[in-house]
Amino acid sequence: MNVIGCKTCVQRWHRSSTQPSCPLCRRRWIATPDVSPMEIIKSRRQSFRLRQIRATRRSHSRQPY
């Protein structure tokens, strides 16, 4: 299970309950969640966008005029 957000807050939330659950949907957590910092998500999005742009440019350059 992976959560996006503040690692300190998620860990504090997990430790504060006898039956830890998701702070958004309240589904019970069986294991301690991994937390992905927003910086990681941002860099992955940027990489994905760059790949999309490059693929679009390649497909446009192959089209006959």
PDB file of N, CA, C, O and CB in Angstrom:
ATOM      1  N   MET A   1       0.848  -1.162   0.000  1.00  0.00           N
ATOM      2  CA  MET A   1       0.000   0.000   0.000  1.00  0.00           C
ATOM      3  C   MET A   1       0.896   1.228   0.000  1.00  0.00           C
ATOM      4  O   MET A   1       1.918   1.271   0.685  1.00  0.00           O
ATOM      5  CB  MET A   1      -0.967  -0.004   1.214  1.00  0.00           C
ATOM      6  N   ASN A   2       0.499   2.222  -0.777  1.00  0.00           N
ATOM      7  CA  ASN A   2       1.303   3.428  -0.894  1.00  0.00           C
ATOM      8  C   ASN A   2       0.411   4.646  -0.728  1.00  0.00           C
ATOM      9  O   ASN A   2      -0.683   4.711  -1.289  1.00  0.00           O
ATOM     10  CB  ASN A   2       2.043   3.472  -2.249  1.00  0.00           C
ATOM     11  N   VAL A   3       0.887   5.603   0.043  1.00  0.00           N
ATOM     12  CA  VAL A   3       0.154   6.833   0.301  1.00  0.00           C
ATOM     13  C   VAL A   3       0.989   7.991  -0.218  1.00  0.00           C
ATOM     14  O   VAL A   3       2.213   7.980  -0.092  1.00  0.00           O
ATOM     15  CB  VAL A   3      -0.167   7.002   1.822  1.00  0.00           C
ATOM     16  N   ILE A   4       0.343   8.986  -0.798  1.00  0.00           N
ATOM     17  CA  ILE A   4       1.034  10.185  -1.255  1.00  0.00           C
ATOM     18  C   ILE A   4       0.754  11.288  -0.250  1.00  0.00           C
ATOM     19  O   ILE A   4      -0.401  11.569   0.070  1.00  0.00           O
ATOM     20  CB  ILE A   4       0.583  10.600  -2.699  1.00  0.00           C
ATOM     21  N   GLY A   5       1.808  11.907   0.242  1.00  0.00           N
ATOM     22  CA  GLY A   5       1.600  13.008   1.173  1.00  0.00           C
ATOM     23  C   GLY A   5       2.756  13.183   2.130  1.00  0.00           C
ATOM     24  O   GLY A   5       3.893  12.821   1.829  1.00  0.00           O
ATOM     25  N   CYS A   6       2.456  13.737   3.275  1.00  0.00           N
ATOM     26  CA  CYS A   6       3.458  14.028   4.292  1.00  0.00           C
ATOM     27  C   CYS A   6       3.748  12.764   5.112  1.00  0.00           C
ATOM     28  O   CYS A   6       2.870  12.242   5.799  1.00  0.00           O
ATOM     29  CB  CYS A   6       2.982  15.183   5.214  1.00  0.00           C
ATOM     30  N   LYS A   7       4.974  12.293   5.027  1.00  0.00           N
ATOM     31  CA  LYS A   7       5.353  11.051   5.708  1.00  0.00           C
ATOM     32  C   LYS A   7       5.130  11.142   7.210  1.00  0.00           C
ATOM     33  O   LYS A   7       4.614  10.204   7.818  1.00  0.00           O
ATOM     34  CB  LYS A   7       6.812  10.717   5.424  1.00  0.00           C
ATOM     35  N   THR A   8       5.512  12.259   7.813  1.00  0.00           N
ATOM     36  CA  THR A   8       5.353  12.440   9.261  1.00  0.00           C
ATOM     37  C   THR A   8       3.888  12.350   9.662  1.00  0.00           C
ATOM     38  O   THR A   8       3.552  11.687  10.643  1.00  0.00           O
ATOM     39  CB  THR A   8       5.937  13.789   9.704  1.00  0.00           C
ATOM     40  N   CYS A   9       3.019  13.008   8.916  1.00  0.00           N
ATOM     41  CA  CYS A   9       1.587  12.997   9.239  1.00  0.00           C
ATOM     42  C   CYS A   9       0.983  11.600   9.096  1.00  0.00           C
ATOM     43  O   CYS A   9       0.202  11.168   9.943  1.00  0.00           O
ATOM     44  CB  CYS A   9       0.836  13.978   8.338  1.00  0.00           C
ATOM     45  N   VAL A  10       1.345  10.901   8.027  1.00  0.00           N
ATOM     46  CA  VAL A  10       0.803   9.553   7.808  1.00  0.00           C
ATOM     47  C   VAL A  10       1.285   8.610   8.903  1.00  0.00           C
ATOM     48  O   VAL A  10       0.505   7.807   9.416  1.00  0.00           O
ATOM     49  CB  VAL A  10       1.215   9.012   6.416  1.00  0.00           C
ATOM     50  N   GLN A  11       2.555   8.698   9.262  1.00  0.00           N
ATOM     51  CA  GLN A  11       3.075   7.842  10.330  1.00  0.00           C
ATOM     52  C   GLN A  11       2.408   8.159  11.667  1.00  0.00           C
ATOM     53  O   GLN A  11       2.081   7.250  12.429  1.00  0.00           O
ATOM     54  CB  GLN A  11       4.594   8.004  10.451  1.00  0.00           C
ATOM     55  N   ARG A  12       2.209   9.423  11.947  1.00  0.00           N
ATOM     56  CA  ARG A  12       1.540   9.825  13.189  1.00  0.00           C
ATOM     57  C   ARG A  12       0.107   9.286  13.201  1.00  0.00           C
ATOM     58  O   ARG A  12      -0.355   8.775  14.222  1.00  0.00           O
ATOM     59  CB  ARG A  12       1.542  11.378  13.343  1.00  0.00           C
ATOM     60  N   TRP A  13      -0.589   9.398  12.082  1.00  0.00           N
ATOM     61  CA  TRP A  13      -1.956   8.885  11.972  1.00  0.00           C
ATOM     62  C   TRP A  13      -1.968   7.376  12.212  1.00  0.00           C
ATOM     63  O   TRP A  13      -2.826   6.871  12.936  1.00  0.00           O
ATOM     64  CB  TRP A  13      -2.558   9.218  10.582  1.00  0.00           C
ATOM     65  N   HIS A  14      -1.031   6.664  11.615  1.00  0.00           N
ATOM     66  CA  HIS A  14      -0.962   5.206  11.748  1.00  0.00           C
ATOM     67  C   HIS A  14      -0.716   4.794  13.198  1.00  0.00           C
ATOM     68  O   HIS A  14      -1.328   3.846  13.690  1.00  0.00           O
ATOM     69  CB  HIS A  14       0.145   4.641  10.846  1.00  0.00           C
ATOM     70  N   ARG A  15       0.178   5.505  13.879  1.00  0.00           N
ATOM     71  CA  ARG A  15       0.504   5.159  15.272  1.00  0.00           C
ATOM     72  C   ARG A  15      -0.589   5.549  16.264  1.00  0.00           C
ATOM     73  O   ARG A  15      -0.636   4.997  17.364  1.00  0.00           O
ATOM     74  CB  ARG A  15       1.796   5.828  15.673  1.00  0.00           C
ATOM     75  N   SER A  16      -1.453   6.469  15.910  1.00  0.00           N
ATOM     76  CA  SER A  16      -2.417   7.015  16.871  1.00  0.00           C
ATOM     77  C   SER A  16      -3.634   6.125  17.107  1.00  0.00           C
ATOM     78  O   SER A  16      -4.450   6.433  17.975  1.00  0.00           O
ATOM     79  CB  SER A  16      -2.879   8.354  16.402  1.00  0.00           C
ATOM     80  N   SER A  17      -3.775   5.053  16.372  1.00  0.00           N
ATOM     81  CA  SER A  17      -4.969   4.229  16.472  1.00  0.00           C
ATOM     82  C   SER A  17      -4.629   2.781  16.789  1.00  0.00           C
ATOM     83  O   SER A  17      -3.583   2.269  16.390  1.00  0.00           O
ATOM     84  CB  SER A  17      -5.763   4.303  15.186  1.00  0.00           C
ATOM     85  N   THR A  18      -5.532   2.134  17.514  1.00  0.00           N
ATOM     86  CA  THR A  18      -5.351   0.699  17.777  1.00  0.00           C
ATOM     87  C   THR A  18      -5.712  -0.118  16.536  1.00  0.00           C
ATOM     88  O   THR A  18      -5.242  -1.245  16.373  1.00  0.00           O
ATOM     89  CB  THR A  18      -6.216   0.250  18.984  1.00  0.00           C
ATOM     90  N   GLN A  19      -6.545   0.448  15.663  1.00  0.00           N
ATOM     91  CA  GLN A  19      -6.893  -0.184  14.388  1.00  0.00           C
ATOM     92  C   GLN A  19      -6.651   0.843  13.285  1.00  0.00           C
ATOM     93  O   GLN A  19      -7.585   1.513  12.843  1.00  0.00           O
ATOM     94  CB  GLN A  19      -8.391  -0.694  14.380  1.00  0.00           C
ATOM     95  N   PRO A  20      -5.385   0.971  12.835  1.00  0.00           N
ATOM     96  CA  PRO A  20      -5.045   1.997  11.843  1.00  0.00           C
ATOM     97  C   PRO A  20      -5.877   1.879  10.569  1.00  0.00           C
ATOM     98  O   PRO A  20      -6.180   0.783  10.098  1.00  0.00           O
ATOM     99  CB  PRO A  20      -3.572   1.910  11.493  1.00  0.00           C
ATOM    100  N   SER A  21      -6.232   3.035  10.032  1.00  0.00           N
ATOM    101  CA  SER A  21      -7.029   3.074   8.809  1.00  0.00           C
ATOM    102  C   SER A  21      -6.604   4.259   7.956  1.00  0.00           C
ATOM    103  O   SER A  21      -5.914   5.165   8.422  1.00  0.00           O
ATOM    104  CB  SER A  21      -8.537   3.154   9.135  1.00  0.00           C
ATOM    105  N   CYS A  22      -7.026   4.233   6.707  1.00  0.00           N
ATOM    106  CA  CYS A  22      -6.734   5.315   5.777  1.00  0.00           C
ATOM    107  C   CYS A  22      -7.407   6.599   6.270  1.00  0.00           C
ATOM    108  O   CYS A  22      -8.589   6.576   6.610  1.00  0.00           O
ATOM    109  CB  CYS A  22      -7.211   4.955   4.341  1.00  0.00           C
ATOM    110  N   PRO A  23      -6.676   7.718   6.314  1.00  0.00           N
ATOM    111  CA  PRO A  23      -7.296   8.965   6.768  1.00  0.00           C
ATOM    112  C   PRO A  23      -8.346   9.505   5.793  1.00  0.00           C
ATOM    113  O   PRO A  23      -9.143  10.368   6.162  1.00  0.00           O
ATOM    114  CB  PRO A  23      -6.229  10.011   6.986  1.00  0.00           C
ATOM    115  N   LEU A  24      -8.354   9.009   4.557  1.00  0.00           N
ATOM    116  CA  LEU A  24      -9.334   9.489   3.575  1.00  0.00           C
ATOM    117  C   LEU A  24     -10.591   8.624   3.523  1.00  0.00           C
ATOM    118  O   LEU A  24     -11.707   9.133   3.630  1.00  0.00           O
ATOM    119  CB  LEU A  24      -8.702   9.540   2.200  1.00  0.00           C
ATOM    120  N   CYS A  25     -10.403   7.314   3.358  1.00  0.00           N
ATOM    121  CA  CYS A  25     -11.573   6.443   3.186  1.00  0.00           C
ATOM    122  C   CYS A  25     -11.869   5.583   4.415  1.00  0.00           C
ATOM    123  O   CYS A  25     -12.905   4.923   4.477  1.00  0.00           O
ATOM    124  CB  CYS A  25     -11.367   5.546   1.987  1.00  0.00           C
ATOM    125  N   ARG A  26     -10.968   5.592   5.382  1.00  0.00           N
ATOM    126  CA  ARG A  26     -11.104   4.830   6.642  1.00  0.00           C
ATOM    127  C   ARG A  26     -10.998   3.318   6.467  1.00  0.00           C
ATOM    128  O   ARG A  26     -11.334   2.568   7.383  1.00  0.00           O
ATOM    129  CB  ARG A  26     -12.426   5.150   7.286  1.00  0.00           C
ATOM    130  N   ARG A  27     -10.539   2.864   5.309  1.00  0.00           N
ATOM    131  CA  ARG A  27     -10.321   1.426   5.130  1.00  0.00           C
ATOM    132  C   ARG A  27      -9.179   0.995   6.043  1.00  0.00           C
ATOM    133  O   ARG A  27      -8.164   1.683   6.150  1.00  0.00           O
ATOM    134  CB  ARG A  27     -10.005   1.077   3.631  1.00  0.00           C
ATOM    135  N   ARG A  28      -9.351  -0.131   6.690  1.00  0.00           N
ATOM    136  CA  ARG A  28      -8.369  -0.600   7.668  1.00  0.00           C
ATOM    137  C   ARG A  28      -7.050  -0.950   6.996  1.00  0.00           C
ATOM    138  O   ARG A  28      -7.017  -1.571   5.934  1.00  0.00           O
ATOM    139  CB  ARG A  28      -8.907  -1.811   8.427  1.00  0.00           C
ATOM    140  N   TRP A  29      -5.957  -0.534   7.648  1.00  0.00           N
ATOM    141  CA  TRP A  29      -4.611  -0.842   7.179  1.00  0.00           C
ATOM    142  C   TRP A  29      -4.102  -2.073   7.905  1.00  0.00           C
ATOM    143  O   TRP A  29      -4.123  -2.134   9.134  1.00  0.00           O
ATOM    144  CB  TRP A  29      -3.656   0.357   7.394  1.00  0.00           C
ATOM    145  N   ILE A  30      -3.649  -3.042   7.145  1.00  0.00           N
ATOM    146  CA  ILE A  30      -3.080  -4.245   7.751  1.00  0.00           C
ATOM    147  C   ILE A  30      -1.595  -4.027   8.010  1.00  0.00           C
ATOM    148  O   ILE A  30      -1.063  -4.504   9.012  1.00  0.00           O
ATOM    149  CB  ILE A  30      -3.302  -5.486   6.842  1.00  0.00           C
ATOM    150  N   ALA A  31      -0.928  -3.313   7.120  1.00  0.00           N
ATOM    151  CA  ALA A  31       0.510  -3.051   7.242  1.00  0.00           C
ATOM    152  C   ALA A  31       0.745  -1.541   7.313  1.00  0.00           C
ATOM    153  O   ALA A  31      -0.138  -0.742   7.004  1.00  0.00           O
ATOM    154  CB  ALA A  31       1.297  -3.675   6.042  1.00  0.00           C
ATOM    155  N   THR A  32       1.943  -1.180   7.725  1.00  0.00           N
ATOM    156  CA  THR A  32       2.320   0.232   7.734  1.00  0.00           C
ATOM    157  C   THR A  32       2.460   0.703   6.291  1.00  0.00           C
ATOM    158  O   THR A  32       3.154   0.066   5.500  1.00  0.00           O
ATOM    159  CB  THR A  32       3.650   0.460   8.531  1.00  0.00           C
ATOM    160  N   PRO A  33       1.811   1.806   5.940  1.00  0.00           N
ATOM    161  CA  PRO A  33       1.873   2.262   4.548  1.00  0.00           C
ATOM    162  C   PRO A  33       3.214   2.883   4.197  1.00  0.00           C
ATOM    163  O   PRO A  33       3.878   3.484   5.041  1.00  0.00           O
ATOM    164  CB  PRO A  33       0.772   3.260   4.282  1.00  0.00           C
ATOM    165  N   ASP A  34       3.604   2.727   2.931  1.00  0.00           N
ATOM    166  CA  ASP A  34       4.753   3.453   2.396  1.00  0.00           C
ATOM    167  C   ASP A  34       4.236   4.823   1.980  1.00  0.00           C
ATOM    168  O   ASP A  34       3.101   4.956   1.524  1.00  0.00           O
ATOM    169  CB  ASP A  34       5.433   2.686   1.182  1.00  0.00           C
ATOM    170  N   VAL A  35       5.070   5.830   2.138  1.00  0.00           N
ATOM    171  CA  VAL A  35       4.663   7.184   1.784  1.00  0.00           C
ATOM    172  C   VAL A  35       5.566   7.696   0.672  1.00  0.00           C
ATOM    173  O   VAL A  35       6.789   7.712   0.811  1.00  0.00           O
ATOM    174  CB  VAL A  35       4.716   8.125   3.018  1.00  0.00           C
ATOM    175  N   SER A  36       4.956   8.115  -0.433  1.00  0.00           N
ATOM    176  CA  SER A  36       5.705   8.716  -1.538  1.00  0.00           C
ATOM    177  C   SER A  36       5.667  10.228  -1.379  1.00  0.00           C
ATOM    178  O   SER A  36       4.592  10.828  -1.412  1.00  0.00           O
ATOM    179  CB  SER A  36       5.121   8.285  -2.925  1.00  0.00           C
ATOM    180  N   PRO A  37       6.830  10.851  -1.207  1.00  0.00           N
ATOM    181  CA  PRO A  37       6.844  12.308  -1.105  1.00  0.00           C
ATOM    182  C   PRO A  37       6.361  12.939  -2.404  1.00  0.00           C
ATOM    183  O   PRO A  37       6.532  12.368  -3.481  1.00  0.00           O
ATOM    184  CB  PRO A  37       8.255  12.813  -0.762  1.00  0.00           C
ATOM    185  N   MET A  38       5.765  14.102  -2.298  1.00  0.00           N
ATOM    186  CA  MET A  38       5.233  14.793  -3.469  1.00  0.00           C
ATOM    187  C   MET A  38       6.320  15.067  -4.505  1.00  0.00           C
ATOM    188  O   MET A  38       6.023  15.111  -5.699  1.00  0.00           O
ATOM    189  CB  MET A  38       4.572  16.100  -3.051  1.00  0.00           C
ATOM    190  N   GLU A  39       7.574  15.252  -4.078  1.00  0.00           N
ATOM    191  CA  GLU A  39       8.662  15.518  -5.019  1.00  0.00           C
ATOM    192  C   GLU A  39       8.850  14.353  -5.989  1.00  0.00           C
ATOM    193  O   GLU A  39       9.115  14.561  -7.173  1.00  0.00           O
ATOM    194  CB  GLU A  39       9.966  15.787  -4.262  1.00  0.00           C
ATOM    195  N   ILE A  40       8.714  13.144  -5.488  1.00  0.00           N
ATOM    196  CA  ILE A  40       8.857  11.956  -6.337  1.00  0.00           C
ATOM    197  C   ILE A  40       7.733  11.914  -7.365  1.00  0.00           C
ATOM    198  O   ILE A  40       7.967  11.645  -8.544  1.00  0.00           O
ATOM    199  CB  ILE A  40       8.856  10.662  -5.481  1.00  0.00           C
ATOM    200  N   ILE A  41       6.525  12.179  -6.915  1.00  0.00           N
ATOM    201  CA  ILE A  41       5.378  12.176  -7.821  1.00  0.00           C
ATOM    202  C   ILE A  41       5.556  13.254  -8.883  1.00  0.00           C
ATOM    203  O   ILE A  41       5.285  13.020 -10.061  1.00  0.00           O
ATOM    204  CB  ILE A  41       4.060  12.396  -7.040  1.00  0.00           C
ATOM    205  N   LYS A  42       6.009  14.431  -8.469  1.00  0.00           N
ATOM    206  CA  LYS A  42       6.212  15.536  -9.410  1.00  0.00           C
ATOM    207  C   LYS A  42       7.241  15.160 -10.478  1.00  0.00           C
ATOM    208  O   LYS A  42       7.023  15.409 -11.664  1.00  0.00           O
ATOM    209  CB  LYS A  42       6.666  16.805  -8.660  1.00  0.00           C
ATOM    210  N   SER A  43       8.361  14.560 -10.060  1.00  0.00           N
ATOM    211  CA  SER A  43       9.398  14.204 -11.035  1.00  0.00           C
ATOM    212  C   SER A  43       8.909  13.110 -11.986  1.00  0.00           C
ATOM    213  O   SER A  43       9.259  13.120 -13.166  1.00  0.00           O
ATOM    214  CB  SER A  43      10.675  13.741 -10.313  1.00  0.00           C
ATOM    215  N   ARG A  44       8.116  12.182 -11.496  1.00  0.00           N
ATOM    216  CA  ARG A  44       7.566  11.135 -12.368  1.00  0.00           C
ATOM    217  C   ARG A  44       6.601  11.725 -13.390  1.00  0.00           C
ATOM    218  O   ARG A  44       6.598  11.320 -14.552  1.00  0.00           O
ATOM    219  CB  ARG A  44       6.852  10.058 -11.531  1.00  0.00           C
ATOM    220  N   ARG A  45       5.787  12.675 -12.958  1.00  0.00           N
ATOM    221  CA  ARG A  45       4.858  13.327 -13.888  1.00  0.00           C
ATOM    222  C   ARG A  45       5.622  14.080 -14.963  1.00  0.00           C
ATOM    223  O   ARG A  45       5.260  14.027 -16.138  1.00  0.00           O
ATOM    224  CB  ARG A  45       3.918  14.285 -13.136  1.00  0.00           C
ATOM    225  N   GLN A  46       6.684  14.785 -14.565  1.00  0.00           N
ATOM    226  CA  GLN A  46       7.475  15.539 -15.533  1.00  0.00           C
ATOM    227  C   GLN A  46       8.120  14.600 -16.549  1.00  0.00           C
ATOM    228  O   GLN A  46       8.128  14.891 -17.745  1.00  0.00           O
ATOM    229  CB  GLN A  46       8.551  16.370 -14.818  1.00  0.00           C
ATOM    230  N   SER A  47       8.655  13.489 -16.084  1.00  0.00           N
ATOM    231  CA  SER A  47       9.265  12.508 -16.991  1.00  0.00           C
ATOM    232  C   SER A  47       8.230  11.952 -17.964  1.00  0.00           C
ATOM    233  O   SER A  47       8.503  11.804 -19.155  1.00  0.00           O
ATOM    234  CB  SER A  47       9.909  11.357 -16.191  1.00  0.00           C
ATOM    235  N   PHE A  48       7.057  11.651 -17.456  1.00  0.00           N
ATOM    236  CA  PHE A  48       5.980  11.130 -18.297  1.00  0.00           C
ATOM    237  C   PHE A  48       5.591  12.150 -19.359  1.00  0.00           C
ATOM    238  O   PHE A  48       5.411  11.794 -20.524  1.00  0.00           O
ATOM    239  CB  PHE A  48       4.756  10.758 -17.443  1.00  0.00           C
ATOM    240  N   ARG A  49       5.461  13.413 -18.968  1.00  0.00           N
ATOM    241  CA  ARG A  49       5.097  14.464 -19.926  1.00  0.00           C
ATOM    242  C   ARG A  49       6.162  14.625 -21.005  1.00  0.00           C
ATOM    243  O   ARG A  49       5.836  14.800 -22.179  1.00  0.00           O
ATOM    244  CB  ARG A  49       4.884  15.797 -19.200  1.00  0.00           C
ATOM    245  N   LEU A  50       7.430  14.567 -20.614  1.00  0.00           N
ATOM    246  CA  LEU A  50       8.505  14.679 -21.601  1.00  0.00           C
ATOM    247  C   LEU A  50       8.449  13.537 -22.609  1.00  0.00           C
ATOM    248  O   LEU A  50       8.634  13.754 -23.807  1.00  0.00           O
ATOM    249  CB  LEU A  50       9.869  14.695 -20.904  1.00  0.00           C
ATOM    250  N   ARG A  51       8.195  12.328 -22.132  1.00  0.00           N
ATOM    251  CA  ARG A  51       8.074  11.181 -23.038  1.00  0.00           C
ATOM    252  C   ARG A  51       6.899  11.367 -23.992  1.00  0.00           C
ATOM    253  O   ARG A  51       6.998  11.029 -25.172  1.00  0.00           O
ATOM    254  CB  ARG A  51       7.904   9.875 -22.238  1.00  0.00           C
ATOM    255  N   GLN A  52       5.790  11.902 -23.490  1.00  0.00           N
ATOM    256  CA  GLN A  52       4.632  12.151 -24.351  1.00  0.00           C
ATOM    257  C   GLN A  52       4.961  13.177 -25.428  1.00  0.00           C
ATOM    258  O   GLN A  52       4.612  12.992 -26.593  1.00  0.00           O
ATOM    259  CB  GLN A  52       3.437  12.631 -23.517  1.00  0.00           C
ATOM    260  N   ILE A  53       5.627  14.248 -25.044  1.00  0.00           N
ATOM    261  CA  ILE A  53       5.995  15.302 -25.997  1.00  0.00           C
ATOM    262  C   ILE A  53       6.910  14.741 -27.070  1.00  0.00           C
ATOM    263  O   ILE A  53       6.712  15.004 -28.256  1.00  0.00           O
ATOM    264  CB  ILE A  53       6.679  16.481 -25.277  1.00  0.00           C
ATOM    265  N   ARG A  54       7.910  13.972 -26.664  1.00  0.00           N
ATOM    266  CA  ARG A  54       8.848  13.388 -27.629  1.00  0.00           C
ATOM    267  C   ARG A  54       8.136  12.437 -28.585  1.00  0.00           C
ATOM    268  O   ARG A  54       8.405  12.441 -29.786  1.00  0.00           O
ATOM    269  CB  ARG A  54       9.974  12.649 -26.898  1.00  0.00           C
ATOM    270  N   ALA A  55       7.237  11.630 -28.055  1.00  0.00           N
ATOM    271  CA  ALA A  55       6.500  10.689 -28.901  1.00  0.00           C
ATOM    272  C   ALA A  55       5.620  11.436 -29.896  1.00  0.00           C
ATOM    273  O   ALA A  55       5.508  11.033 -31.054  1.00  0.00           O
ATOM    274  CB  ALA A  55       5.643   9.744 -28.041  1.00  0.00           C
ATOM    275  N   THR A  56       5.003  12.512 -29.455  1.00  0.00           N
ATOM    276  CA  THR A  56       4.156  13.316 -30.339  1.00  0.00           C
ATOM    277  C   THR A  56       4.990  13.944 -31.446  1.00  0.00           C
ATOM    278  O   THR A  56       4.585  13.946 -32.608  1.00  0.00           O
ATOM    279  CB  THR A  56       3.419  14.409 -29.543  1.00  0.00           C
ATOM    280  N   ARG A  57       6.143  14.472 -31.089  1.00  0.00           N
ATOM    281  CA  ARG A  57       7.022  15.091 -32.089  1.00  0.00           C
ATOM    282  C   ARG A  57       7.486  14.066 -33.117  1.00  0.00           C
ATOM    283  O   ARG A  57       7.531  14.352 -34.313  1.00  0.00           O
ATOM    284  CB  ARG A  57       8.238  15.740 -31.410  1.00  0.00           C
ATOM    285  N   ARG A  58       7.833  12.863 -32.639  1.00  0.00           N
ATOM    286  CA  ARG A  58       8.277  11.816 -33.559  1.00  0.00           C
ATOM    287  C   ARG A  58       7.166  11.423 -34.522  1.00  0.00           C
ATOM    288  O   ARG A  58       7.410  11.246 -35.716  1.00  0.00           O
ATOM    289  CB  ARG A  58       8.753  10.588 -32.781  1.00  0.00           C
ATOM    290  N   SER A  59       5.956  11.287 -34.011  1.00  0.00           N
ATOM    291  CA  SER A  59       4.847  10.873 -34.884  1.00  0.00           C
ATOM    292  C   SER A  59       4.507  11.963 -35.895  1.00  0.00           C
ATOM    293  O   SER A  59       4.126  11.655 -37.024  1.00  0.00           O
ATOM    294  CB  SER A  59       3.603  10.529 -34.046  1.00  0.00           C
ATOM    295  N   HIS A  60       4.639  13.234 -35.510  1.00  0.00           N
ATOM    296  CA  HIS A  60       4.375  14.330 -36.449  1.00  0.00           C
ATOM    297  C   HIS A  60       5.470  14.431 -37.504  1.00  0.00           C
ATOM    298  O   HIS A  60       5.188  14.780 -38.651  1.00  0.00           O
ATOM    299  CB  HIS A  60       4.251  15.660 -35.697  1.00  0.00           C
ATOM    300  N   SER A  61       6.703  14.133 -37.139  1.00  0.00           N
ATOM    301  CA  SER A  61       7.800  14.245 -38.108  1.00  0.00           C
ATOM    302  C   SER A  61       7.756  13.128 -39.153  1.00  0.00           C
ATOM    303  O   SER A  61       8.351  13.265 -40.222  1.00  0.00           O
ATOM    304  CB  SER A  61       9.145  14.219 -37.382  1.00  0.00           C
ATOM    305  N   ARG A  62       7.071  12.043 -38.865  1.00  0.00           N
ATOM    306  CA  ARG A  62       6.970  10.919 -39.802  1.00  0.00           C
ATOM    307  C   ARG A  62       5.827  11.079 -40.792  1.00  0.00           C
ATOM    308  O   ARG A  62       5.766  10.349 -41.781  1.00  0.00           O
ATOM    309  CB  ARG A  62       6.795   9.629 -39.042  1.00  0.00           C
ATOM    310  N   GLN A  63       4.926  12.011 -40.549  1.00  0.00           N
ATOM    311  CA  GLN A  63       3.775  12.172 -41.427  1.00  0.00           C
ATOM    312  C   GLN A  63       4.182  12.864 -42.724  1.00  0.00           C
ATOM    313  O   GLN A  63       4.874  13.882 -42.695  1.00  0.00           O
ATOM    314  CB  GLN A  63       2.669  12.967 -40.723  1.00  0.00           C
ATOM    315  N   PRO A  64       3.756  12.316 -43.859  1.00  0.00           N
ATOM    316  CA  PRO A  64       4.075  12.966 -45.145  1.00  0.00           C
ATOM    317  C   PRO A  64       3.231  14.226 -45.321  1.00  0.00           C
ATOM    318  O   PRO A  64       2.111  14.325 -44.821  1.00  0.00           O
ATOM    319  CB  PRO A  64       3.835  11.988 -46.334  1.00  0.00           C
ATOM    320  N   TYR A  65       3.796  15.168 -46.037  1.00  0.00           N
ATOM    321  CA  TYR A  65       3.076  16.433 -46.275  1.00  0.00           C
ATOM    322  C   TYR A  65       2.586  16.527 -47.665  1.00  0.00           C
ATOM    323  O   TYR A  65       1.962  17.522 -48.034  1.00  0.00           O
ATOM    324  CB  TYR A  65       3.944  17.617 -45.981  1.00  0.00           C
TER     325      TYR A  65
END
